[in-house]
Coordinates of C-alpha atoms in Angstrom, one line a residue:
M1 CA 91.9 77.0 85.5
P2 CA 88.2 77.3 84.0
I3 CA 85.3 77.9 86.6
G4 CA 82.6 75.4 86.3
K5 CA 78.9 76.1 84.6
E6 CA 77.1 75.9 88.0
K7 CA 80.0 78.5 89.8
I8 CA 79.4 81.0 86.7
L9 CA 75.5 80.5 87.1
Q10 CA 75.7 81.0 90.6
L11 CA 77.9 84.3 90.7
A12 CA 75.4 85.6 87.7
K13 CA 72.5 85.4 89.9
G14 CA 70.8 88.8 89.9
F15 CA 72.4 90.2 86.1
R16 CA 69.8 91.1 83.7
G17 CA 68.5 89.4 80.6
R18 CA 70.1 86.4 79.5
A19 CA 73.2 87.0 81.4
K20 CA 71.8 85.6 84.4
N21 CA 70.8 82.0 82.5
C22 CA 72.7 81.7 79.1
I23 CA 75.9 80.1 80.1
K24 CA 78.0 81.7 77.2
I25 CA 76.8 85.6 78.0
A26 CA 76.9 84.8 81.9
R27 CA 80.9 83.8 81.7
S28 CA 82.0 87.0 79.7
R29 CA 79.5 88.7 81.8
V30 CA 81.1 86.9 85.0
E31 CA 84.9 87.6 84.0
K32 CA 83.9 91.3 83.5
A33 CA 82.4 91.7 87.1
L34 CA 85.6 89.9 88.5
Q35 CA 87.7 92.6 86.7
H36 CA 85.7 95.5 87.9
A37 CA 85.9 94.1 91.3
Y38 CA 89.6 93.5 91.4
V39 CA 90.0 97.3 90.5
G40 CA 87.5 98.2 93.2
R41 CA 89.3 97.0 95.7
K42 CA 92.4 98.4 94.4
L43 CA 90.3 102.0 94.1
K44 CA 89.1 101.7 97.4
K45 CA 92.4 102.1 99.0
R46 CA 93.6 104.7 96.9
E47 CA 90.1 106.9 98.1
W48 CA 90.5 106.2 101.9
R49 CA 94.3 107.2 101.5
T50 CA 93.0 110.4 99.6
L51 CA 90.5 111.0 102.3
W52 CA 93.1 110.6 105.0
I53 CA 95.3 113.0 103.8
A54 CA 92.4 115.8 103.3
R55 CA 91.7 115.1 106.8
I56 CA 95.4 115.4 108.1
N57 CA 95.8 118.6 105.8
A58 CA 92.8 120.4 107.3
A59 CA 93.7 119.5 110.8
A60 CA 97.6 120.7 110.2
R61 CA 96.4 124.0 108.4
E62 CA 93.9 124.6 111.3
H63 CA 97.1 125.2 113.3
R64 CA 98.9 127.0 110.4
M65 CA 101.2 124.3 109.3
P66 CA 101.2 123.1 105.7
Y67 CA 100.6 119.2 105.2
A68 CA 103.9 118.4 103.4
Q69 CA 105.8 120.5 106.2
F70 CA 104.3 118.5 109.0
M71 CA 104.5 114.7 107.5
S72 CA 108.3 115.6 106.4
G73 CA 108.4 116.9 110.4
L74 CA 107.2 113.8 111.8
A75 CA 109.5 111.4 109.6
S76 CA 112.2 113.3 110.7
Q77 CA 111.4 113.0 114.3
N78 CA 110.7 108.9 113.5
V79 CA 107.2 109.4 114.9
S80 CA 105.7 105.8 113.2
L81 CA 102.0 107.0 112.9
N82 CA 100.4 106.1 109.7
R83 CA 98.1 108.4 107.6
K84 CA 95.1 106.6 109.2
A85 CA 96.2 106.9 112.9
L86 CA 96.9 110.5 112.0
S87 CA 93.4 111.1 110.4
E88 CA 91.5 109.3 113.5
L89 CA 93.9 111.6 115.9
A90 CA 92.8 114.8 114.0
M91 CA 89.1 113.9 114.1
T92 CA 88.8 112.6 117.7
E93 CA 91.6 114.0 119.7
P94 CA 92.4 117.3 118.4
F95 CA 94.5 118.3 121.4
S96 CA 96.5 115.6 120.9
F97 CA 97.1 116.4 117.5
K98 CA 98.0 119.8 118.3
A99 CA 100.9 118.4 120.4
L100 CA 101.9 116.7 117.7
V101 CA 101.9 119.9 115.4
D102 CA 103.5 122.0 118.0
Q103 CA 106.6 119.2 118.4
V104 CA 107.2 119.5 114.7
R105 CA 107.1 123.0 115.2
F106 CA 109.6 122.9 118.0
M107 CA 111.7 120.7 116.0
R108 CA 111.9 122.9 113.0
G109 CA 112.7 125.9 115.1
V110 CA 109.6 127.7 114.1
Q111 CA 107.5 129.8 116.5
A112 CA 103.8 129.4 116.6
P113 CA 102.0 131.8 115.0
D114 CA 100.1 134.8 116.7
R115 CA 96.4 134.0 116.2
S116 CA 95.4 137.3 118.1
Q117 CA 94.7 139.2 114.8

């Protein structure tokens, strides 16, 4: 279904040169802009997930637990906190996050390392 001329020119508002008022050029530029916007929405989700994983990894390593062991331990205990919630917990509630790490460590049968050194 083609987009009307008025809608194309409305979407092309702010473009440089003839791309904002020449319909032939504006149509191709608007199509490309919409493609970039679609990809950008997918990339945004990917970047946020990467950030959450980095935060969880940093917080878990503060307690001497690698990210992979921490996440697999949570999965084996059926803890259904997603990465966004775990990231927020690690930043705003460090003691609660430590309790989760200790729970994973206890269920794995691993003692907490001595930090006196």
